[in-house]
Short mmCIF file of C-alpha atoms and ligand atoms in Angstrom, two decimals:
data_model
loop_
_atom_site.label_atom_id
_atom_site.label_comp_id
_atom_site.label_asym_id
_atom_site.label_seq_id
_atom_site.Cartn_x
_atom_site.Cartn_y
_atom_site.Cartn_z
CA MET A 1 -14.13 -5.86 11.80
CA LYS A 2 -12.66 -4.40 14.89
CA SER A 3 -11.50 -0.88 14.58
CA PHE A 4 -8.38 0.41 16.26
CA ALA A 5 -6.34 3.53 16.59
CA VAL A 6 -2.59 3.86 16.43
CA SER A 7 -0.66 6.62 18.11
CA SER A 8 1.61 8.70 15.95
CA ILE A 9 4.62 8.03 18.17
CA ALA A 10 4.19 4.32 17.86
CA LEU A 11 3.93 4.71 14.12
CA LEU A 12 7.15 6.62 13.68
CA ALA A 13 9.14 3.68 14.94
CA GLY A 14 7.72 1.54 12.19
CA LEU A 15 8.54 3.87 9.33
CA ILE A 16 11.14 2.95 6.79
CA SER A 17 13.95 5.42 7.13
CA THR A 18 14.58 7.77 4.29
CA THR A 19 17.38 10.22 3.98
CA SER A 20 15.85 12.73 1.67
CA ALA A 21 13.85 15.83 2.35
CA GLN A 22 10.07 15.53 2.34
CA THR A 23 9.78 17.53 -0.86
CA HIS A 24 6.52 15.88 -1.65
CA THR A 25 4.71 16.27 1.60
CA ASP A 26 6.26 19.58 2.62
CA CYS A 27 4.15 21.50 0.20
CA ASN A 28 0.74 21.46 1.78
CA PRO A 29 -1.26 23.75 -0.50
CA LEU A 30 -3.67 24.61 2.31
CA ASN A 31 -1.05 26.66 4.12
CA THR A 32 1.81 27.02 1.64
CA THR A 33 2.06 29.12 -1.49
CA GLY A 34 3.93 28.07 -4.59
CA CYS A 35 3.12 24.36 -4.51
CA PRO A 36 3.82 22.95 -7.97
CA ASN A 37 1.12 22.53 -10.58
CA MET A 38 -0.24 19.05 -11.10
CA GLN A 39 -0.44 17.43 -14.50
CA ALA A 40 -4.01 16.65 -15.44
CA LEU A 41 -5.27 13.62 -17.29
CA GLY A 42 -7.82 15.87 -18.96
CA GLY A 43 -9.58 13.01 -20.73
CA ASN A 44 -9.90 9.26 -20.46
CA ALA A 45 -7.48 6.38 -20.89
CA THR A 46 -7.48 2.61 -20.61
CA PHE A 47 -4.30 0.95 -19.41
CA ASN A 48 -4.28 -2.63 -20.61
CA TRP A 49 -1.70 -4.11 -18.32
CA ASN A 50 -2.41 -7.55 -19.76
CA LYS A 51 -0.05 -6.59 -22.54
CA THR A 52 3.68 -6.21 -22.21
CA GLY A 53 3.48 -2.45 -22.13
CA ILE A 54 3.16 -2.28 -18.41
CA ILE A 55 3.80 1.09 -17.03
CA GLN A 56 4.74 4.14 -18.95
CA ASN A 57 8.07 5.39 -17.91
CA ASP A 58 7.62 8.28 -15.50
CA LYS A 59 5.48 10.20 -17.93
CA VAL A 60 2.23 8.47 -17.08
CA TRP A 61 3.00 6.17 -14.14
CA ARG A 62 5.82 6.09 -11.67
CA MET A 63 6.98 3.32 -9.38
CA PRO A 64 8.49 4.98 -6.36
CA ASN A 65 8.79 2.01 -4.05
CA GLN A 66 10.80 -1.12 -3.58
CA GLY A 67 9.24 -4.32 -4.89
CA LYS A 68 8.76 -5.97 -8.21
CA ILE A 69 6.23 -4.97 -10.83
CA ASP A 70 6.21 -7.30 -13.80
CA TRP A 71 3.81 -8.97 -16.20
CA ASP A 72 2.46 -12.49 -16.34
CA GLY A 73 0.11 -12.54 -19.30
CA TYR A 74 -2.93 -11.80 -17.13
CA GLY A 75 -1.79 -8.39 -16.01
CA ALA A 76 0.77 -6.34 -14.18
CA THR A 77 1.96 -8.24 -11.14
CA PHE A 78 2.79 -6.39 -7.93
CA THR A 79 4.87 -8.87 -5.98
CA ILE A 80 5.98 -8.90 -2.38
CA GLU A 81 8.90 -11.28 -1.94
CA ARG A 82 10.53 -10.03 1.21
CA SER A 83 10.23 -7.65 4.08
CA GLY A 84 10.21 -4.06 2.87
CA ASP A 85 8.64 -4.71 -0.52
CA SER A 86 5.69 -2.49 -1.36
CA PRO A 87 5.40 -2.34 -5.14
CA THR A 88 3.31 0.65 -6.12
CA ALA A 89 2.28 2.39 -9.34
CA ASN A 90 1.38 6.05 -8.93
CA SER A 91 -0.13 7.99 -11.78
CA VAL A 92 1.73 11.11 -12.80
CA PHE A 93 -1.66 12.53 -13.75
CA TYR A 94 -4.36 13.97 -11.51
CA MET A 95 -8.10 14.18 -11.94
CA LEU A 96 -10.48 16.79 -10.63
CA PHE A 97 -13.49 14.61 -10.17
CA GLY A 98 -13.32 11.50 -12.20
CA ARG A 99 -13.70 7.80 -12.52
CA LEU A 100 -11.35 4.95 -11.79
CA GLU A 101 -12.03 1.35 -12.81
CA VAL A 102 -9.47 -1.21 -11.70
CA VAL A 103 -9.82 -4.82 -12.80
CA MET A 104 -7.63 -6.83 -10.48
CA ARG A 105 -7.03 -9.96 -8.49
CA VAL A 106 -6.15 -9.25 -4.90
CA ALA A 107 -2.97 -10.62 -3.28
CA LYS A 108 -3.41 -13.66 -1.06
CA GLY A 109 -1.49 -13.92 2.19
CA LYS A 110 -1.84 -13.11 5.83
CA GLY A 111 -1.07 -9.47 6.58
CA ILE A 112 -0.79 -8.53 2.90
CA ILE A 113 -2.79 -5.43 1.92
CA SER A 114 -3.77 -4.71 -1.68
CA SER A 115 -5.04 -1.25 -2.43
CA ALA A 116 -6.23 1.09 -5.15
CA ILE A 117 -6.67 4.64 -3.99
CA LEU A 118 -7.09 8.20 -5.13
CA GLN A 119 -5.17 10.80 -3.17
CA SER A 120 -4.49 14.52 -3.38
CA GLU A 121 -1.59 16.69 -2.25
CA ASP A 122 -3.66 18.06 0.62
CA LEU A 123 -4.55 14.50 1.62
CA ASP A 124 -8.04 14.10 0.30
CA GLU A 125 -8.37 10.40 -0.32
CA VAL A 126 -10.73 7.66 -1.51
CA ASP A 127 -9.78 4.04 -0.90
CA TRP A 128 -10.28 0.44 -1.88
CA GLU A 129 -8.45 -1.91 0.48
CA PHE A 130 -8.19 -5.67 0.86
CA GLN A 131 -6.63 -7.94 3.43
CA GLY A 132 -4.90 -10.96 1.93
CA SER A 133 -6.65 -13.35 4.31
CA SER A 134 -10.17 -11.95 4.26
CA PRO A 135 -12.90 -12.03 1.63
CA GLN A 136 -14.13 -8.60 2.73
CA ILE A 137 -13.53 -5.31 1.00
CA LEU A 138 -12.72 -2.14 2.89
CA THR A 139 -13.82 1.28 1.66
CA ASN A 140 -12.71 4.55 3.14
CA TYR A 141 -12.20 8.26 2.48
CA TYR A 142 -10.43 11.28 3.98
CA GLY A 143 -10.86 15.03 3.62
CA LYS A 144 -7.69 17.09 4.14
CA GLY A 145 -6.07 14.15 5.91
CA ASP A 146 -8.43 14.45 8.86
CA ASN A 147 -8.35 11.13 10.65
CA THR A 148 -9.94 12.25 13.89
CA THR A 149 -13.22 10.43 13.35
CA ALA A 150 -13.59 6.69 12.95
CA ASP A 151 -16.84 6.76 10.98
CA ARG A 152 -15.50 7.00 7.45
CA GLY A 153 -14.47 3.41 6.80
CA GLU A 154 -16.98 0.73 5.85
CA ASN A 155 -16.29 -2.94 5.24
CA PHE A 156 -18.38 -5.13 2.98
CA ASP A 157 -18.84 -8.84 2.47
CA LEU A 158 -18.60 -9.96 -1.12
CA ASP A 159 -20.25 -12.88 -2.82
CA PHE A 160 -16.93 -13.99 -4.28
CA VAL A 161 -13.35 -14.36 -3.09
CA PRO A 162 -11.38 -11.35 -4.37
CA GLN A 163 -8.08 -13.29 -4.13
CA ASP A 164 -9.36 -15.97 -6.50
CA ASP A 165 -10.32 -14.06 -9.57
CA PHE A 166 -10.41 -10.74 -11.38
CA HIS A 167 -13.11 -8.26 -10.47
CA ASN A 168 -13.85 -4.68 -11.35
CA TYR A 169 -13.56 -2.11 -8.56
CA THR A 170 -14.85 1.27 -9.63
CA LEU A 171 -14.81 4.67 -7.96
CA ASP A 172 -17.00 7.38 -9.41
CA TRP A 173 -16.28 10.78 -7.94
CA THR A 174 -18.14 14.01 -8.64
CA LYS A 175 -18.48 17.22 -6.70
CA ASP A 176 -21.75 15.90 -5.27
CA ARG A 177 -21.07 12.27 -4.35
CA ILE A 178 -18.61 9.38 -4.40
CA GLN A 179 -19.75 5.92 -5.42
CA TRP A 180 -17.94 2.64 -4.84
CA TRP A 181 -18.92 -0.10 -7.32
CA VAL A 182 -17.95 -3.78 -7.29
CA ASP A 183 -18.54 -5.22 -10.75
CA ASP A 184 -22.06 -4.08 -11.61
CA LYS A 185 -23.18 -3.35 -8.05
CA GLN A 186 -22.93 -0.08 -6.22
CA ILE A 187 -22.02 -0.91 -2.65
CA ARG A 188 -21.61 2.54 -1.19
CA GLU A 189 -22.35 6.18 -1.85
CA LEU A 190 -21.08 9.20 0.06
CA LYS A 191 -22.83 12.49 -0.48
CA TYR A 192 -20.97 15.80 -0.16
CA ALA A 193 -22.97 16.96 2.84
CA GLU A 194 -22.41 13.68 4.68
CA ALA A 195 -18.70 14.45 4.98
CA GLU A 196 -19.11 16.96 7.81
CA GLY A 197 -21.08 19.39 5.70
CA GLY A 198 -18.68 18.94 2.81
CA THR A 199 -15.65 20.17 4.77
CA ARG A 200 -14.25 16.63 4.79
CA TYR A 201 -15.38 15.75 1.29
CA PRO A 202 -12.54 14.84 -1.11
CA GLN A 203 -12.52 17.67 -3.64
CA THR A 204 -9.01 18.47 -4.84
CA PRO A 205 -7.14 16.89 -7.78
CA MET A 206 -6.23 13.31 -6.91
CA ASN A 207 -3.86 10.86 -8.54
CA VAL A 208 -4.13 7.07 -8.68
CA ARG A 209 -2.02 4.90 -6.39
CA ILE A 210 -2.15 1.13 -6.80
CA GLY A 211 -0.05 -1.27 -4.82
CA ALA A 212 0.49 -3.95 -2.23
CA TRP A 213 2.37 -3.98 1.07
CA ALA A 214 2.97 -6.25 4.01
CA ALA A 215 1.18 -4.60 6.89
CA GLY A 216 1.64 -7.88 8.73
CA ASP A 217 5.43 -7.54 8.68
CA VAL A 218 6.29 -7.68 12.38
CA THR A 219 9.79 -6.36 11.79
CA LYS A 220 8.42 -3.13 10.38
CA ASN A 221 5.00 -2.56 11.88
CA GLN A 222 3.44 -2.10 15.27
CA LYS A 223 1.29 -4.78 16.78
CA GLY A 224 -1.91 -2.85 16.13
CA VAL A 225 -1.13 -2.54 12.43
CA VAL A 226 -0.31 -6.25 12.19
CA GLU A 227 -3.59 -7.14 13.88
CA TRP A 228 -5.51 -4.78 11.65
CA ALA A 229 -3.90 -6.41 8.62
CA GLY A 230 -5.25 -9.80 9.67
CA GLY A 231 -2.13 -11.19 11.31
CA GLU A 232 1.56 -11.75 10.95
CA THR A 233 2.98 -12.17 7.45
CA ASP A 234 5.10 -15.27 6.94
CA PHE A 235 7.35 -14.38 4.03
CA SER A 236 8.29 -18.02 3.52
CA GLU A 237 4.73 -18.52 2.28
CA GLY A 238 5.30 -15.93 -0.43
CA PRO A 239 5.74 -14.50 -2.92
CA PHE A 240 2.47 -12.59 -2.61
CA THR A 241 1.14 -11.16 -5.84
CA MET A 242 -1.60 -8.73 -6.71
CA THR A 243 -2.44 -8.71 -10.41
CA VAL A 244 -3.93 -5.72 -12.23
CA LYS A 245 -5.40 -6.44 -15.62
CA THR A 246 -6.76 -3.08 -16.65
CA VAL A 247 -7.06 0.42 -15.29
CA TYR A 248 -9.48 2.89 -16.78
CA ALA A 249 -9.29 6.51 -15.70
CA LYS A 250 -11.45 9.41 -16.75
CA ASP A 251 -10.86 12.96 -15.66
CA TYR A 252 -14.15 14.85 -15.47
CA THR A 253 -12.34 18.10 -16.26
CA SER A 254 -10.59 18.67 -19.57
CA ALA A 255 -7.51 20.39 -18.25
CA SER A 256 -3.83 20.27 -19.03
CA GLU A 257 -2.82 21.18 -15.49
CA TYR A 258 -4.27 22.02 -12.11
CA SER A 259 -2.82 24.83 -10.06
CA TRP A 260 -2.95 25.68 -6.35
CA GLU A 261 -2.42 29.38 -7.08
CA ASP A 262 -5.78 30.48 -5.69
CA MET A 263 -6.05 27.89 -2.92
CA ASP A 264 -6.63 28.88 0.68
CA SER A 265 -7.07 26.89 3.85
CA SER A 266 -10.61 25.84 2.85
CA GLY A 267 -9.38 23.19 0.42
CA ASP A 268 -12.50 23.88 -1.66
CA TRP A 269 -12.62 22.58 -5.20
CA GLN A 270 -13.73 26.01 -6.42
CA LYS A 271 -10.29 27.29 -5.43
CA VAL A 272 -8.46 24.85 -7.69
CA LYS A 273 -7.36 26.63 -10.83
CA VAL A 274 -8.02 24.67 -14.00
CA ILE A 275 -5.55 25.36 -16.80
CA GLU A 276 -7.20 24.44 -20.07
CA GLY A 277 -5.45 22.65 -22.89
CA LYS A 278 -4.36 19.19 -23.95
CA SER A 279 -2.42 17.46 -21.22
CA ASP A 280 1.10 16.10 -21.74
CA VAL A 281 -0.09 12.82 -20.26
CA LEU A 282 -2.87 12.44 -22.81
CA GLN A 283 -0.40 13.35 -25.53
CA GLU A 284 1.97 10.67 -24.27
CA ILE A 285 -0.77 8.05 -24.03
CA GLN A 286 -1.92 8.77 -27.55
CA SER A 287 1.54 8.78 -29.09
CA PRO A 288 2.37 5.45 -30.73
CA SER A 289 5.67 5.08 -28.87
CA GLY A 290 4.19 6.01 -25.55
CA VAL A 291 2.89 2.62 -24.50
CA THR A 292 5.85 0.32 -24.74
CA GLU A 293 7.76 0.95 -21.58
CA ARG A 294 8.69 -1.91 -19.33
CA TRP A 295 10.91 -2.50 -16.36
CA ASP A 296 13.93 -2.20 -18.66
CA ALA A 297 12.86 1.26 -19.59
CA LEU A 298 12.33 2.49 -16.06
CA SER A 299 14.08 5.72 -15.28
CA LYS A 300 17.41 5.45 -13.54
CA GLY A 301 15.83 7.35 -10.72
CA ALA A 302 13.13 4.76 -10.23
CA LYS A 303 15.62 1.92 -10.45
CA ILE A 304 17.86 3.56 -7.93
CA GLY A 305 14.86 4.09 -5.68
CA ILE A 306 14.01 0.41 -5.84
CA ILE A 307 17.58 -0.81 -5.41
CA ALA A 308 18.24 1.65 -2.65
CA GLY A 309 15.01 0.63 -0.99
CA ALA A 310 16.33 -2.91 -0.94
CA LEU A 311 19.55 -1.74 0.64
CA GLY A 312 17.90 0.49 3.19
CA GLY A 313 17.48 4.19 3.74
CA ALA A 314 21.09 5.11 4.41
CA ALA A 315 22.24 3.47 1.23
CA LEU A 316 19.79 5.56 -0.72
CA ALA A 317 21.78 8.69 -0.05
CA ALA A 318 25.00 6.99 -1.04
CA VAL A 319 23.59 5.63 -4.27
CA ALA A 320 21.88 8.89 -5.09
CA MET A 321 25.08 10.79 -4.41
CA LEU A 322 27.09 8.40 -6.53
CA PHE A 323 24.60 8.77 -9.32
CA PHE A 324 24.66 12.50 -8.81
CA CYS A 325 28.45 12.62 -9.18
CA VAL A 326 28.63 10.35 -12.19
CA LYS A 327 25.80 12.17 -13.81
CA GLN A 328 27.25 15.52 -12.97
CA ARG A 329 30.42 14.77 -14.84
CA ARG A 330 28.54 13.45 -17.77
CA ALA A 331 25.60 15.76 -18.08
CA GLY A 332 26.37 18.90 -16.18
CA ARG A 333 25.21 20.34 -12.94
CA ARG A 334 21.73 21.46 -13.89
CA GLU A 335 20.55 18.19 -15.31
CA ALA A 336 22.06 16.30 -12.41
CA GLN A 337 20.27 18.50 -9.95
CA ALA A 338 16.98 17.82 -11.72
CA LEU A 339 17.60 14.08 -11.48
CA LEU A 340 18.49 14.28 -7.84
CA THR A 341 15.37 16.28 -7.14
CA GLN A 342 13.30 13.62 -8.87
CA GLU A 343 14.99 10.93 -6.80
CA GLN A 344 14.31 12.81 -3.63
CA LYS A 345 10.70 13.19 -4.64
CA GLU A 346 10.44 9.47 -5.25
CA ALA A 347 12.07 8.67 -1.93
CA ALA A 348 9.77 11.11 -0.19
CA GLU A 349 6.79 9.46 -1.80
CA LEU A 350 7.94 6.10 -0.54
CA SER A 351 8.10 7.51 2.94
CA GLU A 352 4.74 9.21 2.57
CA TYR A 353 3.13 6.06 1.23
CA LYS A 354 4.48 4.09 4.15
CA SER A 355 3.35 6.55 6.74
CA GLN A 356 -0.05 6.89 5.17
CA MET A 357 -0.48 3.15 5.15
CA GLN A 358 1.01 2.61 8.54
CA SER A 359 -1.02 5.31 10.13
CA GLY A 360 -3.71 2.67 9.98
CA LYS A 361 -5.77 4.86 7.79
CA PHE A 362 -7.64 2.06 6.19
CA GLY A 363 -10.80 0.30 6.93
CA LEU A 364 -11.42 1.76 10.34
CA GLY A 365 -15.09 1.44 10.42
CA SER A 366 -18.28 -0.39 10.60
CA ASN A 367 -19.30 -3.63 9.04
CA ARG A 368 -21.80 -3.64 6.23
CA VAL A 369 -23.22 -6.53 4.36
C1 LIG B 401 -3.66 11.10 12.02
O1 LIG B 401 -2.97 12.06 11.21
C2 LIG B 401 -1.87 12.65 11.87
C3 LIG B 401 -1.36 13.79 11.01
O2 LIG B 401 -1.16 13.38 9.69
C4 LIG B 401 -0.83 11.57 12.11
O3 LIG B 401 0.29 12.11 12.75
C5 LIG B 401 -1.45 10.47 12.98
O4 LIG B 401 -0.56 9.42 13.10
C6 LIG B 401 -2.74 9.95 12.38
N1 LIG B 401 -3.39 9.08 13.34
C7 LIG B 401 -3.97 7.93 13.00
C8 LIG B 401 -4.66 7.20 14.10
O5 LIG B 401 -3.97 7.51 11.88
C1 LIG B 402 1.02 23.25 7.01
O1 LIG B 402 0.25 22.24 7.62
C2 LIG B 402 0.95 21.03 7.82
C3 LIG B 402 -0.04 19.99 8.29
O2 LIG B 402 -0.87 20.47 9.28
C4 LIG B 402 2.07 21.29 8.81
O3 LIG B 402 2.79 20.11 9.03
C5 LIG B 402 2.99 22.35 8.25
O4 LIG B 402 4.00 22.67 9.18
C6 LIG B 402 2.23 23.60 7.87
N1 LIG B 402 3.10 24.51 7.15
C7 LIG B 402 3.10 25.83 7.34
C8 LIG B 402 4.02 26.62 6.47
O5 LIG B 402 2.36 26.38 8.16
C1 LIG B 403 -12.50 8.43 -24.25
O1 LIG B 403 -12.01 9.55 -24.95
C2 LIG B 403 -12.18 9.47 -26.35
C3 LIG B 403 -11.56 10.68 -26.96
O2 LIG B 403 -10.20 10.72 -26.67
C4 LIG B 403 -13.65 9.35 -26.69
O3 LIG B 403 -13.79 9.17 -28.07
C5 LIG B 403 -14.26 8.19 -25.95
O4 LIG B 403 -15.64 8.18 -26.14
C6 LIG B 403 -13.98 8.26 -24.48
N1 LIG B 403 -14.47 7.06 -23.84
C7 LIG B 403 -15.12 7.06 -22.69
C8 LIG B 403 -15.56 5.74 -22.19
O5 LIG B 403 -15.35 8.07 -22.07
C1 LIG B 404 -6.33 -7.74 -22.70
O1 LIG B 404 -7.60 -7.38 -22.18
C2 LIG B 404 -8.46 -6.89 -23.15
C3 LIG B 404 -9.69 -6.35 -22.44
O2 LIG B 404 -9.94 -6.98 -21.23
C4 LIG B 404 -8.77 -7.99 -24.14
O3 LIG B 404 -9.65 -7.52 -25.14
C5 LIG B 404 -7.46 -8.43 -24.78
O4 LIG B 404 -7.70 -9.53 -25.61
C6 LIG B 404 -6.46 -8.84 -23.72
N1 LIG B 404 -5.17 -9.08 -24.34
C7 LIG B 404 -4.38 -10.09 -23.99
C8 LIG B 404 -3.06 -10.16 -24.69
O5 LIG B 404 -4.70 -10.91 -23.15
C1 LIG B 405 -16.53 -1.71 -14.26
O1 LIG B 405 -17.76 -1.56 -13.60
C2 LIG B 405 -18.44 -0.37 -13.90
C3 LIG B 405 -19.64 -0.29 -13.00
O2 LIG B 405 -20.51 -1.34 -13.19
C4 LIG B 405 -18.77 -0.36 -15.38
O3 LIG B 405 -19.43 0.83 -15.71
C5 LIG B 405 -17.49 -0.48 -16.19
O4 LIG B 405 -17.79 -0.59 -17.57
C6 LIG B 405 -16.68 -1.68 -15.77
N1 LIG B 405 -15.39 -1.60 -16.39
C7 LIG B 405 -14.72 -2.66 -16.85
C8 LIG B 405 -13.37 -2.38 -17.43
O5 LIG B 405 -15.15 -3.78 -16.81
#
């Protein structure tokens, strides 16, 4: 694969506009105090998205972006129907070292990117990425968002077509090494010291982000991004669907929360404060009523985010304000403020997701067979 670089100015033009504050990205724990605690998984969980209980309503997974997530009997379907769709499921929970197994069928279609990644609030990141028109798999990682070197990404040929069938893509992440597994084969290992002496090694609590987007959308993305994605997306050939059958996650720390309280600019894992106890997420997963949420049960905030995304950035503010006003009358100022904050966070995450994707952060690297 050819690697390329995209300038930040060029990228800004391609970003979806959002009207809300960057509440999510503003708090960089490496140089800011008081960043909020993260909920831990603190154990293991299997998400069987081949059953109707798709995504637990905001307590376990959130869907910040525009685009349809549904169910088709095989799994949760992440469908791109039109320009601007980028259906994404983000885990509410974080893991401090851990394991992620995603059994999925990759979306077919020129310029369509399917991804399953781990990412932290200070932009540590470990990636699986697929182009919709290529049988290759792209692996990548980032430490503290540093994208100044082009030697982190590696592409691999597979002995199957990932768009045709379900396969198991596993990340195993410890303080010493990260392994990428495809089914029962390890295809890559990164040792701590190999990431610039560990300074660029992912080592802060990461959450799970699974989704698909049209990097080949010429109305939204720069030429370089479209080329990187494998070419221009023709939406009339859609819809484009990525299907996720199961997700297994295991946190290697048994925490209830992670805190940035003791963090400094090093971003070292030793500076992450582990708050012991049973996590709310694990409690939710293990409660009998906790697994039945579907689209219908999505939070109003998430629905508004998706609808507003369809309408465009400016409309988001209007809808959010309308919701704010209605809600304010009904539920009082404090509750309304909390809802609005959540909506802003979701909108900010949409923007962050876009910029992270569009910054061409994926698959810049060498070819491996
Ligand atoms: C690298 O990261 C910076 C800061 O996050 C961003 O502005 C820039 O667009 C990124 N560049 C590339 C080539 O991804
Ligand atoms: C923290 O670092 C980020 C990324 O480098 C930067 O955008 C932000 O302005 C910094 N914040 C403070 C308070 O220094
Ligand atoms: C998952 O956690 C449960 C306890 O909640 C434990 O019994 C089980 O062995 C764990 N499974 C794996 C694969 O780690
Ligand atoms: C869902 O997947 C699990 C494990 O892959 C399997 O045991 C179960 O039968 C499947 N359920 C349905 C409804 O397909
Ligand atoms: C996925 O692959 C890994 C590595 O071979 C294996 O340990 C794990 O059991 C597999 N998980 C599923 C759900 O098939």
